[in-house]
Amino acid sequence: MDKFKKTALNIALAGAVLAGFSLPAQATGVLATATIELKNLRFHDDGGTNFSNLNFGPTSTSGALPSGTNSTGLSATLDGVTKEEGGIAVLPFDVIASGGSIASLEIDLDSNDYCVGSGCTLINNDFNTNIMSSSSLDLVNRSYSDSLLRGTAIDYDLNQDGVINGAGVFIDHDLDPLTPDVEVFDYLSTGTHVGAESTVELMADGLGFADVDTQLTSSVSFVWTGGDTHFNISFDASAFAEAFVDELPSAPESANAVAEYSQTFELVDELTGDIILEWASLDLNRSRSRTDGAPGSRTASFAGPLTLTSTDLLVNGREYSFQATTGTTVTASLKVPEPASIALFGLGLLGLSQIRRKKQA
C-alpha cells in the first residue's frame, strides 16, 4: 500500500472511530425570565384615604364579614423533575376578633425559591435581589420560581373603637386574670408588597426543557358600608421580561424561549353583574419570545406609579366581588448540535473518497 493510501485510510479510520465519541458541543445558552412587583398597593377613596375594615360589611350570602383569600402557587420544572408549592392562604380582610394581635394581621409570605437543576443555590428568601438578564448572566441549567406577599391594602380598627386613629387598647385575650392583657393598636396600612419571579436558564448538550409558573391571587366579596366614592387602587409597579437565544459560538439545533408577566384587577357589582373596574393594561401584561430561527434578545419592562379608578361610585349596602392576579410564566427548550461528531464523520467520508479516487486513477 503506497503512502497516499495509508494516509487516506488512517484519516478514514480516525474519522469513523472518533465519530462515535462525541466531543462536548460548543456552549449555547437559552434564557427566559420574568419578574413583576407591586409596592405600596392600597385601596382608597377619592380623597386618597385608605379603605378600612369598617367599610366592608357582612356579605349577603354568608352573613359574615368578608374574608378575602390570598393564595400562592409556585412550580419549577426541568427535564421532567418538578418542585412546587400551593394552597397557602392568608386572610388580609379578616376583622381581628378580641384577642387578636398584629401578628395575625400582618402578612409576611416570602416563599423560598423553588429550584430544579445543577445551577440551584441554597434555598433562600431573596426575592428579586438581582434581576436576571443575558447581559450579566453566566448561564447554567436550572428552573426556579419565587414569590412574595407582605402587608395589607387597607387599614384595620384592631381596638374596635369604631374609628381608625392608631389608638391602643388593652384587651383580655383569654379571660384569665393571671395572664397579662394584650394591647393592640389600629393598623394604618402603608400598602401591600406583591411579587412574582420566574426564570429558566439552559446551557446543555442535547435537549433541555423547562417551565415555571408563579401566581398570586387575591379575591374578596364584600358589602360596601362607606360613603360615596369610587374604588381606587394605587401602587408602584416594576416589571421585566427577557427571552434570549444565543447564536454564538454556534447556533443551536433548536431553541425556544418565552417569558411573560401579567397583572389584572376586576371589581364586579353583584346586583347588576356589571364590571365596574377591569384592568389588564399592556403596561403590566407583556410577553416576549425568541427561537433558533430568530436568535438574540427581546425584552419588555415597565416602572412607574399607577392609579386605577372604578367607572361607577360604590353604593352603600351593595355587594361587590374583587379579584386580582399577579403572575409570571416562562418556558424554554434547547437542543445543542454536536459539531465535533459531524466534522469527524465528514472527515472520514473524505478519506474514503480519496482512496476510491486513487484506485480509479
mmCIF file of C-alpha atoms in Angstrom:
data_model
loop_
_atom_site.group_PDB
_atom_site.id
_atom_site.type_symbol
_atom_site.label_atom_id
_atom_site.label_comp_id
_atom_site.label_asym_id
_atom_site.label_seq_id
_atom_site.Cartn_x
_atom_site.Cartn_y
_atom_site.Cartn_z
ATOM 1 C CA MET A 1 0.000 0.000 0.000
ATOM 2 C CA ASP A 2 1.538 3.333 -1.044
ATOM 3 C CA LYS A 3 1.946 6.310 1.257
ATOM 4 C CA PHE A 4 -1.148 8.115 -0.052
ATOM 5 C CA LYS A 5 -3.405 5.111 0.554
ATOM 6 C CA LYS A 6 -2.082 4.683 4.095
ATOM 7 C CA THR A 7 -2.645 8.361 4.894
ATOM 8 C CA ALA A 8 -6.175 8.415 3.487
ATOM 9 C CA LEU A 9 -7.079 5.158 5.221
ATOM 10 C CA ASN A 10 -5.770 6.452 8.520
ATOM 11 C CA ILE A 11 -7.884 9.577 8.105
ATOM 12 C CA ALA A 12 -10.933 7.491 7.297
ATOM 13 C CA LEU A 13 -10.447 5.155 10.235
ATOM 14 C CA ALA A 14 -9.784 8.026 12.604
ATOM 15 C CA GLY A 15 -12.912 9.801 11.441
ATOM 16 C CA ALA A 16 -15.046 6.680 11.644
ATOM 17 C CA VAL A 17 -13.793 5.727 15.122
ATOM 18 C CA LEU A 18 -13.776 9.183 16.674
ATOM 19 C CA ALA A 19 -17.218 9.957 15.293
ATOM 20 C CA GLY A 20 -18.551 7.502 17.874
ATOM 21 C CA PHE A 21 -17.004 9.534 20.692
ATOM 22 C CA SER A 22 -18.760 12.889 20.629
ATOM 23 C CA LEU A 23 -16.728 15.754 21.920
ATOM 24 C CA PRO A 24 -18.614 18.251 24.093
ATOM 25 C CA ALA A 25 -20.795 20.512 21.992
ATOM 26 C CA GLN A 26 -19.960 24.173 21.926
ATOM 27 C CA ALA A 27 -21.810 26.152 24.559
ATOM 28 C CA THR A 28 -25.166 27.618 23.573
ATOM 29 C CA GLY A 29 -27.473 29.321 26.039
ATOM 30 C CA VAL A 30 -31.192 29.996 26.366
ATOM 31 C CA LEU A 31 -32.819 32.266 28.943
ATOM 32 C CA ALA A 32 -36.452 33.069 29.738
ATOM 33 C CA THR A 33 -37.029 35.292 32.750
ATOM 34 C CA ALA A 34 -39.872 37.461 34.079
ATOM 35 C CA THR A 35 -40.379 39.486 37.253
ATOM 36 C CA ILE A 36 -43.247 41.691 38.395
ATOM 37 C CA GLU A 37 -43.578 43.673 41.624
ATOM 38 C CA LEU A 38 -46.309 45.871 43.058
ATOM 39 C CA LYS A 39 -45.262 48.021 46.014
ATOM 40 C CA ASN A 40 -47.384 50.246 48.271
ATOM 41 C CA LEU A 41 -50.581 48.688 46.890
ATOM 42 C CA ARG A 42 -53.541 50.478 48.541
ATOM 43 C CA PHE A 43 -57.339 50.546 48.194
ATOM 44 C CA HIS A 44 -58.600 54.062 48.894
ATOM 45 C CA ASP A 45 -61.390 56.575 48.416
ATOM 46 C CA ASP A 46 -61.439 59.535 46.048
ATOM 47 C CA GLY A 47 -59.666 61.684 48.634
ATOM 48 C CA GLY A 48 -56.765 59.254 48.975
ATOM 49 C CA THR A 49 -57.746 57.872 52.410
ATOM 50 C CA ASN A 50 -57.283 54.137 52.768
ATOM 51 C CA PHE A 51 -60.367 51.983 52.978
ATOM 52 C CA SER A 52 -60.630 50.105 56.271
ATOM 53 C CA ASN A 53 -62.362 47.051 57.636
ATOM 54 C CA LEU A 54 -65.093 49.452 58.797
ATOM 55 C CA ASN A 55 -66.072 49.999 55.145
ATOM 56 C CA PHE A 56 -66.777 46.328 54.484
ATOM 57 C CA GLY A 57 -69.957 44.864 55.950
ATOM 58 C CA PRO A 58 -71.239 41.273 56.062
ATOM 59 C CA THR A 59 -71.901 39.672 52.690
ATOM 60 C CA SER A 60 -75.499 38.913 51.810
ATOM 61 C CA THR A 61 -74.714 35.280 51.047
ATOM 62 C CA SER A 62 -72.799 34.397 54.192
ATOM 63 C CA GLY A 63 -73.985 36.986 56.687
ATOM 64 C CA ALA A 64 -70.370 37.215 57.793
ATOM 65 C CA LEU A 65 -67.742 39.870 57.424
ATOM 66 C CA PRO A 66 -65.643 39.434 54.299
ATOM 67 C CA SER A 67 -62.782 37.013 54.404
ATOM 68 C CA GLY A 68 -60.543 37.522 51.412
ATOM 69 C CA THR A 69 -58.069 34.847 50.457
ATOM 70 C CA ASN A 70 -54.611 35.280 49.034
ATOM 71 C CA SER A 71 -53.105 32.108 47.684
ATOM 72 C CA THR A 72 -49.776 31.433 46.079
ATOM 73 C CA GLY A 73 -48.766 28.611 43.768
ATOM 74 C CA LEU A 74 -45.204 28.093 42.613
ATOM 75 C CA SER A 75 -43.687 25.457 40.351
ATOM 76 C CA ALA A 76 -40.342 24.855 38.718
ATOM 77 C CA THR A 77 -39.742 22.057 36.206
ATOM 78 C CA LEU A 78 -36.618 20.913 34.421
ATOM 79 C CA ASP A 79 -36.377 17.763 32.287
ATOM 80 C CA GLY A 80 -39.453 16.238 33.901
ATOM 81 C CA VAL A 81 -38.458 16.969 37.503
ATOM 82 C CA THR A 82 -40.823 19.325 39.329
ATOM 83 C CA LYS A 83 -40.851 21.173 42.618
ATOM 84 C CA GLU A 84 -43.994 23.024 43.542
ATOM 85 C CA GLU A 85 -45.903 24.708 46.328
ATOM 86 C CA GLY A 86 -49.525 25.697 46.515
ATOM 87 C CA GLY A 87 -52.560 26.096 48.676
ATOM 88 C CA ILE A 88 -51.094 28.655 51.046
ATOM 89 C CA ALA A 89 -53.818 31.015 52.230
ATOM 90 C CA VAL A 90 -53.719 34.198 54.278
ATOM 91 C CA LEU A 91 -56.663 36.399 55.177
ATOM 92 C CA PRO A 92 -55.924 40.109 54.751
ATOM 93 C CA PHE A 93 -59.575 41.185 55.048
ATOM 94 C CA ASP A 94 -60.323 39.367 58.286
ATOM 95 C CA VAL A 95 -61.516 41.616 61.062
ATOM 96 C CA ILE A 96 -59.398 40.825 64.121
ATOM 97 C CA ALA A 97 -61.543 39.395 66.915
ATOM 98 C CA SER A 98 -60.917 40.118 70.572
ATOM 99 C CA GLY A 99 -57.572 38.636 71.490
ATOM 100 C CA GLY A 100 -56.193 39.193 68.026
ATOM 101 C CA SER A 101 -52.768 40.658 67.500
ATOM 102 C CA ILE A 102 -50.901 42.490 64.818
ATOM 103 C CA ALA A 103 -49.037 39.246 64.129
ATOM 104 C CA SER A 104 -52.258 37.640 62.939
ATOM 105 C CA LEU A 105 -52.925 40.554 60.610
ATOM 106 C CA GLU A 106 -49.544 41.405 59.160
ATOM 107 C CA ILE A 107 -48.985 39.212 56.115
ATOM 108 C CA ASP A 108 -45.420 38.127 55.554
ATOM 109 C CA LEU A 109 -45.330 35.368 52.979
ATOM 110 C CA ASP A 110 -41.890 35.286 51.392
ATOM 111 C CA SER A 111 -41.671 31.919 49.698
ATOM 112 C CA ASN A 112 -38.437 30.021 49.463
ATOM 113 C CA ASP A 113 -37.008 29.657 45.985
ATOM 114 C CA TYR A 114 -38.311 26.578 44.218
ATOM 115 C CA CYS A 115 -35.439 25.443 42.046
ATOM 116 C CA VAL A 116 -34.553 22.415 39.929
ATOM 117 C CA GLY A 117 -31.235 21.851 38.146
ATOM 118 C CA SER A 118 -27.488 21.775 38.527
ATOM 119 C CA GLY A 119 -27.328 25.560 38.903
ATOM 120 C CA CYS A 120 -29.525 25.767 42.011
ATOM 121 C CA THR A 121 -28.094 27.502 45.055
ATOM 122 C CA LEU A 122 -29.211 27.161 48.652
ATOM 123 C CA ILE A 123 -32.900 27.805 49.271
ATOM 124 C CA ASN A 124 -33.331 31.364 50.469
ATOM 125 C CA ASN A 125 -35.680 34.298 50.764
ATOM 126 C CA ASP A 126 -34.083 36.814 48.461
ATOM 127 C CA PHE A 127 -36.973 37.767 46.221
ATOM 128 C CA ASN A 128 -35.764 39.759 43.241
ATOM 129 C CA THR A 129 -32.389 40.587 44.754
ATOM 130 C CA ASN A 130 -30.907 40.589 41.260
ATOM 131 C CA ILE A 131 -32.839 40.997 38.030
ATOM 132 C CA MET A 132 -31.754 38.268 35.642
ATOM 133 C CA SER A 133 -30.610 39.257 32.167
ATOM 134 C CA SER A 134 -28.494 37.760 29.392
ATOM 135 C CA SER A 135 -26.036 40.646 29.559
ATOM 136 C CA SER A 136 -24.975 39.898 33.136
ATOM 137 C CA LEU A 137 -25.656 36.204 33.470
ATOM 138 C CA ASP A 138 -23.400 33.162 33.370
ATOM 139 C CA LEU A 139 -25.996 30.665 32.170
ATOM 140 C CA VAL A 140 -26.446 27.353 33.972
ATOM 141 C CA ASN A 141 -29.100 24.624 33.839
ATOM 142 C CA ARG A 142 -31.911 25.472 36.198
ATOM 143 C CA SER A 143 -35.549 26.416 36.517
ATOM 144 C CA TYR A 144 -36.844 28.338 39.503
ATOM 145 C CA SER A 145 -39.674 30.479 40.832
ATOM 146 C CA ASP A 146 -40.130 32.778 43.794
ATOM 147 C CA SER A 147 -42.953 34.899 45.218
ATOM 148 C CA LEU A 148 -43.620 37.481 47.878
ATOM 149 C CA LEU A 149 -46.733 38.771 49.640
ATOM 150 C CA ARG A 150 -46.326 41.210 52.502
ATOM 151 C CA GLY A 151 -48.550 43.763 54.225
ATOM 152 C CA THR A 152 -52.182 44.745 53.677
ATOM 153 C CA ALA A 153 -54.009 47.095 51.317
ATOM 154 C CA ILE A 154 -56.464 48.565 53.872
ATOM 155 C CA ASP A 155 -56.472 49.932 57.439
ATOM 156 C CA TYR A 156 -57.797 47.971 60.424
ATOM 157 C CA ASP A 157 -59.654 49.001 63.565
ATOM 158 C CA LEU A 158 -57.867 46.498 65.790
ATOM 159 C CA ASN A 159 -59.000 48.069 69.043
ATOM 160 C CA GLN A 160 -62.596 48.055 67.788
ATOM 161 C CA ASP A 161 -63.445 51.559 68.922
ATOM 162 C CA GLY A 162 -65.159 52.402 65.659
ATOM 163 C CA VAL A 163 -62.502 54.717 64.264
ATOM 164 C CA ILE A 164 -59.138 54.299 62.577
ATOM 165 C CA ASN A 165 -56.928 56.522 64.698
ATOM 166 C CA GLY A 166 -53.944 54.485 65.818
ATOM 167 C CA ALA A 167 -55.045 54.469 69.473
ATOM 168 C CA GLY A 168 -54.153 51.423 71.549
ATOM 169 C CA VAL A 169 -56.388 49.482 73.895
ATOM 170 C CA PHE A 170 -55.825 46.602 76.316
ATOM 171 C CA ILE A 171 -57.958 43.516 75.820
ATOM 172 C CA ASP A 172 -58.326 40.382 77.899
ATOM 173 C CA HIS A 173 -57.180 37.806 75.387
ATOM 174 C CA ASP A 174 -58.097 34.658 77.320
ATOM 175 C CA LEU A 175 -60.337 35.732 80.262
ATOM 176 C CA ASP A 176 -57.605 34.585 82.637
ATOM 177 C CA PRO A 177 -56.872 37.215 85.335
ATOM 178 C CA LEU A 178 -53.440 35.673 85.944
ATOM 179 C CA THR A 179 -52.140 36.395 82.468
ATOM 180 C CA PRO A 180 -51.428 39.922 81.249
ATOM 181 C CA ASP A 181 -53.779 41.679 78.893
ATOM 182 C CA VAL A 182 -52.736 42.403 75.322
ATOM 183 C CA GLU A 183 -52.551 45.927 73.926
ATOM 184 C CA VAL A 184 -53.483 46.235 70.278
ATOM 185 C CA PHE A 185 -53.344 49.280 68.031
ATOM 186 C CA ASP A 186 -55.217 50.322 64.933
ATOM 187 C CA TYR A 187 -53.223 49.227 61.910
ATOM 188 C CA LEU A 188 -52.590 52.027 59.428
ATOM 189 C CA SER A 189 -51.509 50.333 56.226
ATOM 190 C CA THR A 190 -48.610 51.535 54.136
ATOM 191 C CA GLY A 191 -49.656 49.126 51.403
ATOM 192 C CA THR A 192 -49.071 45.624 50.203
ATOM 193 C CA HIS A 193 -45.923 44.345 48.510
ATOM 194 C CA VAL A 194 -46.695 41.655 45.935
ATOM 195 C CA GLY A 195 -44.157 39.966 43.688
ATOM 196 C CA ALA A 196 -43.695 37.040 41.315
ATOM 197 C CA GLU A 197 -40.488 35.866 39.632
ATOM 198 C CA SER A 198 -39.806 33.005 37.209
ATOM 199 C CA THR A 199 -36.627 32.058 35.369
ATOM 200 C CA VAL A 200 -35.390 29.217 33.181
ATOM 201 C CA GLU A 201 -31.737 29.001 32.143
ATOM 202 C CA LEU A 202 -30.460 26.274 29.831
ATOM 203 C CA MET A 203 -26.929 25.608 28.689
ATOM 204 C CA ALA A 204 -26.504 21.941 27.929
ATOM 205 C CA ASP A 205 -25.629 19.350 25.336
ATOM 206 C CA GLY A 206 -28.618 17.534 23.934
ATOM 207 C CA LEU A 207 -32.171 18.503 24.794
ATOM 208 C CA GLY A 208 -33.302 20.643 27.686
ATOM 209 C CA PHE A 209 -36.822 21.722 28.579
ATOM 210 C CA ALA A 210 -38.220 23.695 31.489
ATOM 211 C CA ASP A 211 -41.293 25.614 32.542
ATOM 212 C CA VAL A 212 -42.212 27.750 35.515
ATOM 213 C CA ASP A 213 -45.493 29.268 36.669
ATOM 214 C CA THR A 214 -45.919 31.621 39.603
ATOM 215 C CA GLN A 215 -49.164 33.293 40.584
ATOM 216 C CA LEU A 216 -50.627 35.184 43.484
ATOM 217 C CA THR A 217 -54.381 35.605 43.520
ATOM 218 C CA SER A 218 -56.488 37.768 45.831
ATOM 219 C CA SER A 219 -60.272 37.654 45.959
ATOM 220 C CA VAL A 220 -62.904 39.007 48.314
ATOM 221 C CA SER A 221 -66.645 39.612 48.378
ATOM 222 C CA PHE A 222 -67.987 42.465 50.494
ATOM 223 C CA VAL A 223 -70.945 44.737 51.131
ATOM 224 C CA TRP A 224 -69.953 48.394 50.906
ATOM 225 C CA THR A 225 -70.824 50.393 54.046
ATOM 226 C CA GLY A 226 -68.814 53.557 53.393
ATOM 227 C CA GLY A 227 -69.716 56.865 51.803
ATOM 228 C CA ASP A 228 -69.943 57.829 48.167
ATOM 229 C CA THR A 229 -66.655 57.165 46.412
ATOM 230 C CA HIS A 230 -65.104 55.252 43.590
ATOM 231 C CA PHE A 231 -62.976 52.191 44.315
ATOM 232 C CA ASN A 232 -59.390 53.308 43.770
ATOM 233 C CA ILE A 233 -56.237 51.212 43.577
ATOM 234 C CA SER A 234 -52.785 52.804 43.741
ATOM 235 C CA PHE A 235 -49.382 51.161 43.563
ATOM 236 C CA ASP A 236 -45.829 51.475 42.325
ATOM 237 C CA ALA A 237 -45.099 48.881 39.667
ATOM 238 C CA SER A 238 -41.972 47.420 38.143
ATOM 239 C CA ALA A 239 -41.696 44.563 35.675
ATOM 240 C CA PHE A 240 -39.081 42.985 33.429
ATOM 241 C CA ALA A 241 -39.103 40.110 30.949
ATOM 242 C CA GLU A 242 -36.465 38.758 28.577
ATOM 243 C CA ALA A 243 -36.385 35.925 26.061
ATOM 244 C CA PHE A 244 -32.873 35.114 24.861
ATOM 245 C CA VAL A 245 -31.408 32.545 22.455
ATOM 246 C CA ASP A 246 -27.650 32.635 21.948
ATOM 247 C CA GLU A 247 -26.315 32.362 18.396
ATOM 248 C CA LEU A 248 -22.625 32.270 19.324
ATOM 249 C CA PRO A 249 -20.304 30.435 19.255
ATOM 250 C CA SER A 250 -22.619 28.081 17.349
ATOM 251 C CA ALA A 251 -26.302 28.307 16.561
ATOM 252 C CA PRO A 252 -28.489 25.793 18.428
ATOM 253 C CA GLU A 253 -30.121 22.970 16.525
ATOM 254 C CA SER A 254 -33.426 24.025 18.049
ATOM 255 C CA ALA A 255 -34.244 26.504 20.798
ATOM 256 C CA ASN A 256 -37.218 28.380 22.194
ATOM 257 C CA ALA A 257 -37.678 30.925 24.978
ATOM 258 C CA VAL A 258 -40.919 32.617 26.070
ATOM 259 C CA ALA A 259 -41.295 34.978 29.034
ATOM 260 C CA GLU A 260 -44.320 36.933 30.215
ATOM 261 C CA TYR A 261 -45.593 38.892 33.194
ATOM 262 C CA SER A 262 -49.211 39.759 33.935
ATOM 263 C CA GLN A 263 -51.352 41.801 36.294
ATOM 264 C CA THR A 264 -55.143 42.039 36.307
ATOM 265 C CA PHE A 265 -57.801 43.613 38.544
ATOM 266 C CA GLU A 266 -61.560 43.144 38.431
ATOM 267 C CA LEU A 267 -64.391 44.585 40.550
ATOM 268 C CA VAL A 268 -67.931 43.361 39.906
ATOM 269 C CA ASP A 269 -71.262 44.764 41.129
ATOM 270 C CA GLU A 270 -73.021 41.563 42.210
ATOM 271 C CA LEU A 271 -76.510 43.087 41.929
ATOM 272 C CA THR A 272 -76.228 44.253 38.326
ATOM 273 C CA GLY A 273 -73.425 41.971 37.171
ATOM 274 C CA ASP A 274 -71.590 44.997 35.787
ATOM 275 C CA ILE A 275 -67.800 45.036 35.825
ATOM 276 C CA ILE A 276 -67.037 48.489 37.181
ATOM 277 C CA LEU A 277 -63.268 48.113 37.245
ATOM 278 C CA GLU A 278 -61.380 45.908 34.799
ATOM 279 C CA TRP A 279 -57.682 46.404 34.198
ATOM 280 C CA ALA A 280 -55.233 44.350 32.153
ATOM 281 C CA SER A 281 -53.113 47.082 30.628
ATOM 282 C CA LEU A 282 -50.149 46.401 28.363
ATOM 283 C CA ASP A 283 -48.045 48.212 30.947
ATOM 284 C CA LEU A 284 -48.071 45.068 33.076
ATOM 285 C CA ASN A 285 -49.194 42.394 30.624
ATOM 286 C CA ARG A 286 -46.440 41.598 28.146
ATOM 287 C CA SER A 287 -44.838 38.581 26.511
ATOM 288 C CA ARG A 288 -41.514 38.142 24.716
ATOM 289 C CA SER A 289 -40.151 35.189 22.723
ATOM 290 C CA ARG A 290 -37.069 34.085 20.744
ATOM 291 C CA THR A 291 -36.269 30.951 18.722
ATOM 292 C CA ASP A 292 -33.307 29.399 16.910
ATOM 293 C CA GLY A 293 -34.782 30.869 13.727
ATOM 294 C CA ALA A 294 -34.737 34.341 15.286
ATOM 295 C CA PRO A 295 -31.982 34.334 17.923
ATOM 296 C CA GLY A 296 -30.861 37.183 20.106
ATOM 297 C CA SER A 297 -32.688 39.006 22.898
ATOM 298 C CA ARG A 298 -36.135 40.579 23.258
ATOM 299 C CA THR A 299 -37.090 42.420 26.425
ATOM 300 C CA ALA A 300 -40.070 44.220 27.939
ATOM 301 C CA SER A 301 -40.125 46.403 31.021
ATOM 302 C CA PHE A 302 -42.151 48.934 32.982
ATOM 303 C CA ALA A 303 -41.514 51.101 36.029
ATOM 304 C CA GLY A 304 -43.744 53.779 37.500
ATOM 305 C CA PRO A 305 -46.751 54.663 39.677
ATOM 306 C CA LEU A 306 -50.277 53.701 38.635
ATOM 307 C CA THR A 307 -53.755 54.578 39.933
ATOM 308 C CA LEU A 308 -56.906 52.785 38.796
ATOM 309 C CA THR A 309 -60.457 54.045 39.394
ATOM 310 C CA SER A 310 -63.795 52.269 39.092
ATOM 311 C CA THR A 311 -66.199 53.553 36.446
ATOM 312 C CA ASP A 312 -69.075 53.846 38.972
ATOM 313 C CA LEU A 313 -69.416 55.004 42.555
ATOM 314 C CA LEU A 314 -69.712 52.340 45.226
ATOM 315 C CA VAL A 315 -73.271 52.047 46.514
ATOM 316 C CA ASN A 316 -73.896 51.710 50.243
ATOM 317 C CA GLY A 317 -75.373 48.298 51.041
ATOM 318 C CA ARG A 318 -74.427 46.862 47.628
ATOM 319 C CA GLU A 319 -72.387 43.655 47.402
ATOM 320 C CA TYR A 320 -69.221 43.519 45.300
ATOM 321 C CA SER A 321 -66.565 40.964 44.437
ATOM 322 C CA PHE A 322 -62.950 41.832 43.817
ATOM 323 C CA GLN A 323 -60.144 39.794 42.304
ATOM 324 C CA ALA A 324 -56.502 40.480 41.467
ATOM 325 C CA THR A 325 -53.943 38.221 39.819
ATOM 326 C CA THR A 326 -50.200 38.732 39.658
ATOM 327 C CA GLY A 327 -48.169 36.220 37.683
ATOM 328 C CA THR A 328 -45.074 35.288 35.715
ATOM 329 C CA THR A 329 -44.743 32.391 33.305
ATOM 330 C CA VAL A 330 -41.648 31.289 31.377
ATOM 331 C CA THR A 331 -40.796 28.308 29.190
ATOM 332 C CA ALA A 332 -37.604 27.306 27.421
ATOM 333 C CA SER A 333 -36.234 24.385 25.429
ATOM 334 C CA LEU A 334 -32.847 23.723 23.873
ATOM 335 C CA LYS A 335 -31.129 21.150 21.691
ATOM 336 C CA VAL A 336 -27.455 21.710 21.038
ATOM 337 C CA PRO A 337 -25.818 20.321 17.864
ATOM 338 C CA GLU A 338 -22.700 18.178 18.078
ATOM 339 C CA PRO A 339 -20.333 19.827 15.597
ATOM 340 C CA ALA A 340 -17.337 17.670 16.611
ATOM 341 C CA SER A 341 -19.094 14.439 15.614
ATOM 342 C CA ILE A 342 -20.351 15.878 12.363
ATOM 343 C CA ALA A 343 -16.910 17.189 11.439
ATOM 344 C CA LEU A 344 -15.175 13.869 12.171
ATOM 345 C CA PHE A 345 -17.787 11.920 10.227
ATOM 346 C CA GLY A 346 -17.263 14.217 7.258
ATOM 347 C CA LEU A 347 -13.513 13.806 7.584
ATOM 348 C CA GLY A 348 -13.910 10.033 7.434
ATOM 349 C CA LEU A 349 -16.028 10.238 4.305
ATOM 350 C CA LEU A 350 -13.426 12.491 2.720
ATOM 351 C CA GLY A 351 -10.673 9.959 3.414
ATOM 352 C CA LEU A 352 -12.646 7.074 1.962
ATOM 353 C CA SER A 353 -13.479 9.073 -1.142
ATOM 354 C CA GLN A 354 -9.793 9.806 -1.696
ATOM 355 C CA ILE A 355 -8.959 6.085 -1.515
ATOM 356 C CA ARG A 356 -11.643 5.308 -4.089
ATOM 357 C CA ARG A 357 -10.431 8.058 -6.435
ATOM 358 C CA LYS A 358 -6.843 6.728 -6.188
ATOM 359 C CA LYS A 359 -7.997 3.223 -7.128
ATOM 360 C CA GLN A 360 -9.897 4.515 -10.145
ATOM 361 C CA ALA A 361 -6.881 6.528 -11.374
#
